Amino acid sequence: SMDAATNPHPIFMVGDLPFALYEPGKGGGNRIPGGSVDFHLASPDLNALYEQLKAQNIPIPEGIVSSADGGRFLEIIDPDQNVLKIIAS
């Protein structure tokens, strides 16, 4: 189930994608929480995704960022302070 009440892992929606991170040593390796998780997700409609995440009160510290190479992305912070980058596809 993706219900946070029945699942001990932080779960939130990234667009239509249920997303969960695991506690170190309990199914998710032994990494210390609170940093970059070293992978990127992609979204075909970054503006719509931004609005969906904002409506869920997901922290998006810098909003949508335009990079020097013309790309666009946003970074969200999960309950354990892990940073996840979502790029426009």
XYZ file of C-alpha atoms in Angstrom:
89
model
C 0.000 0.000 0.000
C 1.149 3.558 -0.628
C -0.593 4.802 2.516
C 1.907 6.464 4.857
C -0.056 5.156 7.846
C 0.647 1.539 6.865
C 4.106 2.015 5.345
C 7.013 3.199 7.548
C 8.884 4.866 4.672
C 8.397 8.546 3.722
C 5.988 8.464 0.779
C 4.925 11.359 -1.379
C 3.712 11.819 -4.909
C 5.974 13.166 -7.650
C 3.333 13.930 -10.260
C 1.552 10.581 -10.674
C 4.547 8.614 -9.356
C 4.404 7.398 -5.748
C 7.890 7.876 -4.319
C 9.364 6.367 -1.163
C 12.788 6.561 0.443
C 14.015 3.916 2.845
C 15.759 4.153 6.177
C 19.483 3.302 5.990
C 20.028 -0.353 6.818
C 16.322 -1.161 6.425
C 15.957 -1.890 2.719
C 17.666 1.201 1.384
C 21.364 0.632 2.024
C 23.480 2.312 4.666
C 23.621 5.915 3.425
C 23.117 8.682 5.980
C 19.894 10.670 5.339
C 20.019 14.340 4.449
C 21.780 14.910 1.141
C 21.572 14.336 -2.571
C 20.345 10.876 -3.505
C 22.476 11.064 -6.675
C 19.897 10.497 -9.375
C 17.478 12.662 -11.300
C 13.849 12.203 -12.281
C 12.392 13.739 -15.443
C 9.046 15.426 -16.059
C 7.502 16.339 -19.427
C 5.606 19.256 -17.789
C 7.762 20.794 -15.080
C 5.372 23.721 -14.503
C 2.402 21.425 -13.810
C 4.542 19.196 -11.596
C 5.717 22.243 -9.638
C 2.096 23.223 -8.953
C 1.202 19.644 -7.891
C 4.151 19.455 -5.493
C 3.410 22.908 -4.075
C -0.192 21.823 -3.429
C 1.206 18.891 -1.392
C 3.415 21.276 0.634
C 6.580 19.581 -0.649
C 9.525 21.937 0.028
C 10.894 23.396 -3.240
C 13.489 25.904 -1.977
C 14.433 27.542 -5.281
C 11.323 26.916 -7.391
C 11.976 26.132 -11.046
C 15.587 26.911 -11.967
C 16.937 27.642 -15.469
C 20.494 26.369 -15.835
C 23.275 27.898 -17.926
C 22.879 25.150 -20.556
C 19.201 26.027 -21.122
C 17.815 23.172 -19.052
C 15.162 23.601 -16.379
C 14.851 21.747 -13.092
C 13.551 21.880 -9.572
C 14.814 20.312 -6.386
C 12.510 18.981 -3.702
C 13.363 18.047 -0.140
C 11.857 14.947 1.460
C 11.035 14.565 5.190
C 14.592 13.295 5.910
C 16.106 16.326 4.128
C 17.209 14.322 1.066
C 17.371 16.480 -2.074
C 15.776 15.104 -5.247
C 16.280 16.841 -8.593
C 13.561 16.705 -11.255
C 14.588 17.896 -14.709
C 12.367 18.991 -17.596
C 12.314 16.307 -20.271
